[in-house]
Amino acid sequence: MPVTSRADAEALDRADPLARHRDDFLLPDGVIYLDGNSLGPLTRAARERVERALRHEWGEGLIRSWNSAGWIDLPRTVAAKIAPLIGARAEDVRVTDSTSVNLFKVLSAALGKQAGRRVILSEPGNFPTDLYIASGVGAMHGAELVLAEDVTAALTDDVAVLMVTEVDYRTGRRHDMAAVTAAAHAAGALTVWDLAHSAGAFPVDLTGADADFAVGCGYKYLNGGPGAPAFVWVAPPHQEAVQPLSGWFGHAAPFAFEPVFRPAPGMDRFLTGTAPVLSMSALDAALDTFAGVDLAVVREKSVALGELMIERVEARCGGALALASPREAARRGSQASFRHPNGYAIMQALIAAGVIGDFRAPDILRFGFTPLYTRFADVYDAVEILAGIVKAGSWDRPEFHRRAAVT
Ligand SMILES: *Cc1c(COP(=O)(O)O)cnc(C)c1O
């Protein structure tokens, strides 16, 4: 049923099986938030949990809380909540460090297993930190970072590792993880998947895709809060690989204080130093909003929200905004992106009007869909406001052209 009025959008919201989850989130009044793909919002659960971690666990428990409040186990207990979202076993996931740092670890581990091959293959449009880390790790291993638009076509017998982000951060283009992994394996390469724009957005099946390594972000669709720790997943056959950030939390017996590093068995060797307990606590509680949620239902609504956004922008913005995302829903993640030469200023005007998306250089306006709290009426209203700004040209004011540090 095409949505041609706000009443149509409201009808979809009334029939939405996920509608009751919106109350788990503390969204400010007067804001339509379409940037949960960049920073997930605060949940009620995280606010309460951080308050308790501060006052009770830290304030009263002091150092005893490492044991009594389970702080020491957080890299494993939080990982166990992420595992079902990514098609993984709990014991194969750890929550630790940042996505960038975890990429360093898994790329090093993968290269260490691929002696004789000297290429890390990725895409020019991959997220910059992934490319920067890969070139740094490559330099340490005598390997070269090679970029190709069509990575499967560029697989040669010199490729040690294929490193791809499943969903392109700019356009939202989604790879077929199983097919790309199979192509890499056929060429003798290992795969490193970045799930920054996948985990929590739709069902991911690392096990079914036979992937080798994966990393992902805690503060986007998982709502862990600014700078939340990231996760790392390693397929069991690779868990004995060496990762060079051999800190004491990756030791077989951290509290034996031995002078020589002995790696922990299994995934614990992918830990490095002390966990950021307050951030971990926020992420831990935020993940409870996914308990009992069927990600297939999340995906279905995400696709419907994306289709609505694209339809409405094309109907209402007079061709001013060009779709930058794949038109076919199956090839998109949970976002819709549009190009406009003045995209930055338009996005600033939109944010000033209460619709928060973001801008990615050089010309992309990006809108993320997070079905646990995004309503069809939000998308409808957002496009009405956007169309008003584009038609009136009200974005063309000096304050909307001024670039902030974070876009
Ligand atoms: C957000 C994002 C990151 C973030 O890395 P940090 O180390 O948390 O700053 C990495 N890769 C991709 C693809 C991302 O989208």
Short mmCIF file of C-alpha atoms and ligand atoms in Angstrom, two decimals:
data_model
loop_
_atom_site.label_atom_id
_atom_site.label_comp_id
_atom_site.label_asym_id
_atom_site.label_seq_id
_atom_site.Cartn_x
_atom_site.Cartn_y
_atom_site.Cartn_z
CA MET A 1 0.00 0.00 0.00
CA PRO A 2 1.61 3.28 -1.07
CA VAL A 3 1.84 5.94 1.64
CA THR A 4 0.46 9.20 0.30
CA SER A 5 -0.59 10.90 3.52
CA ARG A 6 0.47 11.15 7.13
CA ALA A 7 -2.60 9.10 8.04
CA ASP A 8 -1.26 6.24 5.90
CA ALA A 9 2.04 6.37 7.79
CA GLU A 10 0.22 6.44 11.12
CA ALA A 11 -1.75 3.37 10.08
CA LEU A 12 1.51 1.51 9.47
CA ASP A 13 2.72 2.54 12.93
CA ARG A 14 -0.47 1.22 14.54
CA ALA A 15 0.08 -2.15 12.88
CA ASP A 16 3.80 -2.26 13.76
CA PRO A 17 4.71 -5.28 15.93
CA LEU A 18 7.85 -3.45 17.16
CA ALA A 19 6.06 -0.27 18.25
CA ARG A 20 6.20 -1.08 21.96
CA HIS A 21 10.03 -0.98 21.95
CA ARG A 22 10.11 2.75 21.34
CA ASP A 23 9.44 3.33 25.02
CA ASP A 24 12.78 1.65 25.85
CA PHE A 25 14.56 4.69 24.37
CA LEU A 26 14.92 8.15 25.89
CA LEU A 27 14.55 10.29 22.79
CA PRO A 28 14.27 14.04 23.27
CA ASP A 29 10.94 15.67 22.39
CA GLY A 30 10.72 17.50 19.10
CA VAL A 31 13.47 15.48 17.44
CA ILE A 32 13.21 12.95 14.63
CA TYR A 33 16.32 10.86 15.03
CA LEU A 34 17.59 9.24 11.83
CA ASP A 35 21.20 8.86 12.94
CA GLY A 36 21.13 5.76 15.13
CA ASN A 37 23.48 4.25 12.56
CA SER A 38 26.13 6.71 13.76
CA LEU A 39 25.32 7.03 17.48
CA GLY A 40 22.51 4.98 18.97
CA PRO A 41 20.35 6.87 21.49
CA LEU A 42 20.25 6.46 25.25
CA THR A 43 18.09 3.63 26.54
CA ARG A 44 16.26 3.64 29.85
CA ALA A 45 18.14 0.48 30.76
CA ALA A 46 21.56 2.02 30.11
CA ARG A 47 20.75 5.14 32.09
CA GLU A 48 19.72 3.09 35.10
CA ARG A 49 22.60 0.70 34.78
CA VAL A 50 25.31 3.39 34.53
CA GLU A 51 23.77 5.15 37.51
CA ARG A 52 23.98 1.90 39.48
CA ALA A 53 27.50 1.14 38.26
CA LEU A 54 28.59 4.59 39.36
CA ARG A 55 26.88 4.87 42.72
CA HIS A 56 26.70 1.32 43.90
CA GLU A 57 29.34 -0.75 42.11
CA TRP A 58 32.10 1.85 41.99
CA GLY A 59 31.00 4.19 44.78
CA GLU A 60 30.33 1.55 47.40
CA GLY A 61 31.79 -1.68 46.08
CA LEU A 62 35.09 -0.07 45.12
CA ILE A 63 37.66 -2.59 43.93
CA ARG A 64 35.57 -5.47 45.29
CA SER A 65 33.22 -4.97 42.34
CA TRP A 66 35.69 -6.56 39.93
CA ASN A 67 34.49 -9.81 41.47
CA SER A 68 31.19 -9.02 43.21
CA ALA A 69 29.64 -7.02 40.34
CA GLY A 70 31.11 -9.25 37.62
CA TRP A 71 33.23 -6.50 36.06
CA ILE A 72 35.95 -9.01 35.23
CA ASP A 73 33.52 -11.06 33.14
CA LEU A 74 32.06 -8.17 31.10
CA PRO A 75 34.09 -8.87 27.91
CA ARG A 76 32.44 -12.31 27.86
CA THR A 77 28.98 -11.60 29.29
CA VAL A 78 28.37 -8.63 26.99
CA ALA A 79 29.70 -10.67 24.05
CA ALA A 80 27.14 -13.38 24.82
CA LYS A 81 24.38 -10.83 24.16
CA ILE A 82 25.91 -9.80 20.82
CA ALA A 83 26.53 -13.37 19.63
CA PRO A 84 22.92 -14.15 18.62
CA LEU A 85 22.74 -10.89 16.64
CA ILE A 86 25.65 -11.94 14.42
CA GLY A 87 25.14 -15.68 14.03
CA ALA A 88 27.94 -16.59 16.40
CA ARG A 89 28.53 -18.74 19.46
CA ALA A 90 29.08 -16.74 22.64
CA GLU A 91 32.51 -18.28 23.20
CA ASP A 92 33.74 -16.99 19.84
CA VAL A 93 33.01 -13.30 20.58
CA ARG A 94 34.64 -10.78 22.94
CA VAL A 95 33.76 -7.17 23.66
CA THR A 96 36.89 -5.10 23.96
CA ASP A 97 38.73 -2.03 22.69
CA SER A 98 37.57 -0.08 19.64
CA THR A 99 36.70 -1.32 16.16
CA SER A 100 39.97 0.17 14.88
CA VAL A 101 42.07 -1.65 17.50
CA ASN A 102 40.23 -4.92 16.95
CA LEU A 103 40.87 -4.61 13.22
CA PHE A 104 44.56 -4.30 14.00
CA LYS A 105 44.41 -7.52 15.99
CA VAL A 106 42.49 -9.62 13.49
CA LEU A 107 44.37 -8.35 10.44
CA SER A 108 47.64 -9.21 12.18
CA ALA A 109 46.33 -12.64 13.13
CA ALA A 110 45.09 -13.30 9.60
CA LEU A 111 48.34 -12.17 7.94
CA GLY A 112 50.29 -14.33 10.38
CA LYS A 113 48.41 -17.36 9.07
CA GLN A 114 48.97 -16.53 5.40
CA ALA A 115 52.76 -16.60 5.05
CA GLY A 116 53.86 -16.10 1.44
CA ARG A 117 50.84 -14.00 0.43
CA ARG A 118 51.42 -10.29 0.61
CA VAL A 119 48.21 -8.43 -0.22
CA ILE A 120 45.40 -7.10 1.93
CA LEU A 121 42.54 -6.49 -0.48
CA SER A 122 39.81 -3.95 0.25
CA GLU A 123 37.64 -1.33 -1.41
CA PRO A 124 38.45 2.36 -2.00
CA GLY A 125 35.12 3.27 -0.40
CA ASN A 126 35.75 1.31 2.78
CA PHE A 127 35.64 3.32 6.00
CA PRO A 128 38.90 5.27 6.33
CA THR A 129 39.95 3.80 9.68
CA ASP A 130 39.77 0.31 8.17
CA LEU A 131 42.06 1.39 5.32
CA TYR A 132 44.43 3.26 7.62
CA ILE A 133 44.77 0.33 10.02
CA ALA A 134 45.24 -2.09 7.12
CA SER A 135 48.05 -0.01 5.66
CA GLY A 136 49.70 0.18 9.10
CA VAL A 137 49.40 -3.55 9.73
CA GLY A 138 50.48 -4.27 6.16
CA ALA A 139 53.66 -2.24 6.61
CA MET A 140 54.52 -4.29 9.72
CA HIS A 141 54.06 -7.57 7.85
CA GLY A 142 55.59 -6.59 4.52
CA ALA A 143 52.13 -6.71 2.97
CA GLU A 144 50.55 -4.19 0.65
CA LEU A 145 47.02 -2.77 0.81
CA VAL A 146 45.37 -3.06 -2.61
CA LEU A 147 42.01 -1.41 -3.32
CA ALA A 148 39.54 -2.51 -5.97
CA GLU A 149 35.94 -1.50 -6.73
CA ASP A 150 35.08 -5.11 -7.46
CA VAL A 151 36.90 -7.08 -4.79
CA THR A 152 35.85 -10.54 -5.88
CA ALA A 153 37.21 -9.85 -9.38
CA ALA A 154 40.50 -8.73 -7.82
CA LEU A 155 41.16 -11.91 -5.82
CA THR A 156 44.53 -13.30 -6.91
CA ASP A 157 46.71 -15.95 -5.32
CA ASP A 158 48.71 -13.18 -3.70
CA VAL A 159 45.76 -12.01 -1.57
CA ALA A 160 46.22 -12.99 2.05
CA VAL A 161 43.18 -11.22 3.46
CA LEU A 162 40.03 -9.73 2.01
CA MET A 163 38.84 -6.99 4.36
CA VAL A 164 35.38 -5.58 3.66
CA THR A 165 32.69 -3.69 5.50
CA GLU A 166 29.44 -5.51 4.88
CA VAL A 167 27.41 -2.29 4.56
CA ASP A 168 29.07 0.70 2.92
CA TYR A 169 28.93 3.61 5.36
CA ARG A 170 28.22 6.16 2.64
CA THR A 171 25.80 4.46 0.29
CA GLY A 172 24.44 1.67 2.45
CA ARG A 173 25.31 -0.91 -0.25
CA ARG A 174 25.29 -4.36 1.33
CA HIS A 175 27.55 -7.21 0.29
CA ASP A 176 26.41 -10.81 0.07
CA MET A 177 28.60 -12.07 2.90
CA ALA A 178 28.32 -15.75 2.04
CA ALA A 179 29.08 -15.25 -1.65
CA VAL A 180 32.02 -12.90 -1.09
CA THR A 181 33.47 -15.21 1.58
CA ALA A 182 33.15 -18.21 -0.73
CA ALA A 183 34.95 -16.32 -3.51
CA ALA A 184 37.75 -15.35 -1.10
CA HIS A 185 38.14 -18.90 0.12
CA ALA A 186 38.21 -20.23 -3.43
CA ALA A 187 41.20 -17.93 -4.00
CA GLY A 188 42.87 -19.04 -0.76
CA ALA A 189 42.22 -15.73 1.06
CA LEU A 190 40.85 -15.25 4.58
CA THR A 191 38.05 -12.75 5.23
CA VAL A 192 37.81 -9.93 7.75
CA TRP A 193 34.29 -8.49 7.95
CA ASP A 194 33.51 -5.13 9.51
CA LEU A 195 29.95 -5.28 10.87
CA ALA A 196 29.80 -1.64 12.04
CA HIS A 197 26.62 -1.04 10.02
CA SER A 198 25.24 -4.57 10.29
CA ALA A 199 25.17 -5.75 13.90
CA GLY A 200 21.78 -4.91 15.41
CA ALA A 201 20.45 -3.62 12.08
CA PHE A 202 19.49 -6.97 10.49
CA PRO A 203 20.24 -10.66 11.00
CA VAL A 204 23.91 -11.46 10.37
CA ASP A 205 25.10 -15.03 10.01
CA LEU A 206 28.88 -15.24 10.37
CA THR A 207 28.73 -18.98 10.96
CA GLY A 208 26.46 -19.65 7.99
CA ALA A 209 28.68 -17.50 5.75
CA ASP A 210 31.77 -19.43 6.90
CA ALA A 211 33.53 -16.11 7.64
CA ASP A 212 36.97 -16.05 9.27
CA PHE A 213 37.22 -12.86 11.33
CA ALA A 214 34.81 -10.04 12.17
CA VAL A 215 34.78 -6.81 14.12
CA GLY A 216 31.95 -4.42 14.88
CA CYS A 217 30.93 -1.30 16.66
CA GLY A 218 29.16 -0.92 20.02
CA TYR A 219 27.83 2.61 19.69
CA LYS A 220 25.88 2.48 16.41
CA TYR A 221 22.94 0.06 16.08
CA LEU A 222 23.84 -1.55 19.43
CA ASN A 223 23.22 1.73 21.30
CA GLY A 224 26.15 1.32 23.71
CA GLY A 225 26.84 5.07 23.99
CA PRO A 226 29.59 7.36 22.67
CA GLY A 227 32.87 5.47 22.39
CA ALA A 228 31.31 2.20 23.60
CA PRO A 229 33.66 -0.78 23.32
CA ALA A 230 33.59 -2.83 20.13
CA PHE A 231 33.40 -6.56 19.49
CA VAL A 232 35.63 -9.10 17.84
CA TRP A 233 34.70 -12.53 16.50
CA VAL A 234 37.11 -15.19 15.31
CA ALA A 235 36.13 -18.51 13.75
CA PRO A 236 37.32 -21.36 16.00
CA PRO A 237 40.04 -22.65 13.61
CA HIS A 238 41.77 -19.26 13.75
CA GLN A 239 41.59 -18.58 17.46
CA GLU A 240 45.09 -19.93 18.07
CA ALA A 241 46.50 -17.26 15.74
CA VAL A 242 48.88 -14.70 17.19
CA GLN A 243 47.62 -11.19 17.75
CA PRO A 244 50.41 -8.81 18.69
CA LEU A 245 48.62 -6.66 21.30
CA SER A 246 49.52 -9.27 23.90
CA GLY A 247 48.39 -7.50 27.04
CA TRP A 248 47.76 -9.00 30.44
CA PHE A 249 44.03 -9.57 29.88
CA GLY A 250 44.97 -11.84 26.99
CA HIS A 251 47.26 -13.87 29.24
CA ALA A 252 46.31 -17.37 30.34
CA ALA A 253 46.54 -16.26 34.00
CA PRO A 254 46.41 -12.45 34.28
CA PHE A 255 46.53 -12.46 38.05
CA ALA A 256 49.50 -14.82 38.27
CA PHE A 257 51.58 -11.80 37.21
CA GLU A 258 54.05 -13.92 35.30
CA PRO A 259 56.86 -12.06 33.52
CA VAL A 260 56.43 -13.96 30.24
CA PHE A 261 53.34 -13.80 28.02
CA ARG A 262 51.39 -17.04 27.73
CA PRO A 263 48.29 -16.56 25.57
CA ALA A 264 44.93 -17.51 27.02
CA PRO A 265 43.21 -20.37 25.25
CA GLY A 266 40.45 -19.43 22.82
CA MET A 267 39.11 -15.92 22.38
CA ASP A 268 40.44 -14.40 25.59
CA ARG A 269 43.76 -13.89 23.85
CA PHE A 270 42.05 -11.20 21.78
CA LEU A 271 41.67 -9.09 24.94
CA THR A 272 44.42 -6.62 25.77
CA GLY A 273 44.05 -4.34 28.81
CA THR A 274 41.51 -3.38 31.45
CA ALA A 275 37.94 -2.94 30.17
CA PRO A 276 36.19 0.48 30.39
CA VAL A 277 33.64 -0.72 32.94
CA LEU A 278 31.23 2.24 32.79
CA SER A 279 31.02 2.07 28.99
CA MET A 280 30.74 -1.70 29.10
CA SER A 281 27.89 -1.39 31.58
CA ALA A 282 26.00 0.98 29.29
CA LEU A 283 26.42 -1.38 26.33
CA ASP A 284 25.50 -4.40 28.44
CA ALA A 285 22.21 -2.84 29.51
CA ALA A 286 21.45 -1.40 26.05
CA LEU A 287 21.74 -4.87 24.54
CA ASP A 288 18.86 -6.05 26.71
CA THR A 289 16.52 -4.06 24.44
CA PHE A 290 17.24 -6.76 21.81
CA ALA A 291 16.16 -9.59 24.11
CA GLY A 292 13.27 -11.45 22.49
CA VAL A 293 13.39 -9.26 19.37
CA ASP A 294 13.26 -11.15 16.08
CA LEU A 295 15.82 -9.50 13.80
CA ALA A 296 13.94 -10.77 10.76
CA VAL A 297 11.04 -8.54 11.86
CA VAL A 298 13.50 -5.69 12.43
CA ARG A 299 14.82 -6.17 8.91
CA GLU A 300 11.35 -6.24 7.41
CA LYS A 301 10.46 -2.92 9.03
CA SER A 302 13.86 -1.45 8.16
CA VAL A 303 13.26 -2.23 4.49
CA ALA A 304 9.77 -0.73 4.65
CA LEU A 305 11.13 2.46 6.28
CA GLY A 306 13.85 2.70 3.63
CA GLU A 307 11.39 2.20 0.79
CA LEU A 308 9.12 4.86 2.26
CA MET A 309 11.99 7.34 2.59
CA ILE A 310 13.13 6.83 -1.00
CA GLU A 311 9.58 6.99 -2.40
CA ARG A 312 8.74 10.15 -0.48
CA VAL A 313 12.03 11.93 -1.28
CA GLU A 314 11.54 11.17 -4.97
CA ALA A 315 7.91 12.30 -4.83
CA ARG A 316 8.49 15.46 -2.79
CA CYS A 317 11.97 16.85 -3.47
CA GLY A 318 11.53 17.55 -7.18
CA GLY A 319 14.55 15.52 -8.30
CA ALA A 320 16.93 17.72 -6.30
CA LEU A 321 18.28 14.78 -4.33
CA ALA A 322 19.77 11.81 -6.18
CA LEU A 323 19.54 8.39 -4.60
CA ALA A 324 23.05 7.21 -3.64
CA SER A 325 21.91 3.88 -2.17
CA PRO A 326 21.09 0.79 -4.22
CA ARG A 327 17.47 0.94 -5.26
CA GLU A 328 16.98 -2.74 -4.64
CA ALA A 329 16.20 -3.20 -0.94
CA ALA A 330 18.03 -6.52 -0.71
CA ARG A 331 21.26 -4.73 -1.60
CA ARG A 332 20.88 -2.02 1.07
CA GLY A 333 21.67 -2.03 4.76
CA SER A 334 19.48 -0.01 7.13
CA GLN A 335 20.03 3.43 5.65
CA ALA A 336 19.16 5.57 2.66
CA SER A 337 21.61 8.08 1.24
CA PHE A 338 21.11 10.90 -1.21
CA ARG A 339 23.53 13.15 -3.06
CA HIS A 340 23.34 16.90 -3.36
CA PRO A 341 26.21 19.31 -4.06
CA ASN A 342 25.10 21.35 -1.03
CA GLY A 343 24.38 18.30 1.09
CA TYR A 344 26.26 19.66 4.09
CA ALA A 345 24.24 22.88 4.32
CA ILE A 346 20.96 21.06 3.67
CA MET A 347 21.72 18.63 6.49
CA GLN A 348 22.54 21.49 8.87
CA ALA A 349 19.24 23.19 8.00
CA LEU A 350 17.43 19.90 8.52
CA ILE A 351 19.06 19.36 11.92
CA ALA A 352 18.11 22.91 12.90
CA ALA A 353 14.53 21.95 12.05
CA GLY A 354 14.68 18.92 14.36
CA VAL A 355 15.45 16.13 11.90
CA ILE A 356 18.80 14.56 12.70
CA GLY A 357 20.64 12.68 9.97
CA ASP A 358 24.24 13.24 9.01
CA PHE A 359 26.51 14.24 6.16
CA ARG A 360 29.39 12.28 4.67
CA ALA A 361 31.83 14.05 2.38
CA PRO A 362 31.79 14.90 -0.40
CA ASP A 363 28.03 15.17 -1.01
CA ILE A 364 26.03 12.53 0.88
CA LEU A 365 23.03 13.10 3.12
CA ARG A 366 22.63 9.94 5.19
CA PHE A 367 19.55 8.69 7.04
CA GLY A 368 19.60 5.60 9.23
CA PHE A 369 16.59 3.46 10.14
CA THR A 370 16.40 1.84 13.54
CA PRO A 371 13.11 -0.05 13.65
CA LEU A 372 12.95 -0.36 17.44
CA TYR A 373 12.16 3.35 17.67
CA THR A 374 11.86 4.87 14.17
CA ARG A 375 8.20 5.29 13.17
CA PHE A 376 6.76 5.49 9.69
CA ALA A 377 5.30 8.87 10.64
CA ASP A 378 8.83 10.04 11.54
CA VAL A 379 10.05 9.23 8.06
CA TYR A 380 6.99 10.87 6.54
CA ASP A 381 7.49 14.05 8.59
CA ALA A 382 11.24 14.11 7.98
CA VAL A 383 10.74 14.13 4.22
CA GLU A 384 8.07 16.85 4.42
CA ILE A 385 10.53 19.04 6.35
CA LEU A 386 13.39 18.17 3.99
CA ALA A 387 11.25 18.97 0.95
CA GLY A 388 10.30 22.33 2.47
CA ILE A 389 13.97 23.22 2.98
CA VAL A 390 15.00 22.12 -0.51
CA LYS A 391 12.13 23.92 -2.25
CA ALA A 392 12.54 27.17 -0.31
CA GLY A 393 16.34 27.08 -0.54
CA SER A 394 16.39 27.95 3.16
CA TRP A 395 19.60 25.93 3.62
CA ASP A 396 21.58 28.64 1.83
CA ARG A 397 22.46 30.67 4.91
CA PRO A 398 25.97 31.30 6.23
CA GLU A 399 25.41 29.39 9.48
CA PHE A 400 24.47 26.22 7.58
CA HIS A 401 27.66 26.35 5.49
CA ARG A 402 30.00 26.56 8.48
CA ARG A 403 31.72 23.19 8.91
CA ALA A 404 31.84 21.70 12.39
CA ALA A 405 34.55 19.22 13.42
CA VAL A 406 32.09 16.31 13.36
CA THR A 407 29.73 16.16 10.40
C1 LIG B 1 32.00 3.56 12.77
C2 LIG B 1 32.98 2.70 12.06
C3 LIG B 1 34.20 2.39 12.64
C4 LIG B 1 34.57 3.03 13.94
O1 LIG B 1 35.79 2.67 14.44
P1 LIG B 1 36.23 3.21 15.87
O2 LIG B 1 37.48 2.52 16.14
O3 LIG B 1 35.12 2.91 16.83
O4 LIG B 1 36.38 4.69 15.78
C5 LIG B 1 35.03 1.49 11.98
N1 LIG B 1 34.66 0.96 10.79
C6 LIG B 1 33.49 1.27 10.20
C7 LIG B 1 33.12 0.65 8.90
C8 LIG B 1 32.61 2.15 10.82
O5 LIG B 1 31.47 2.47 10.23
#
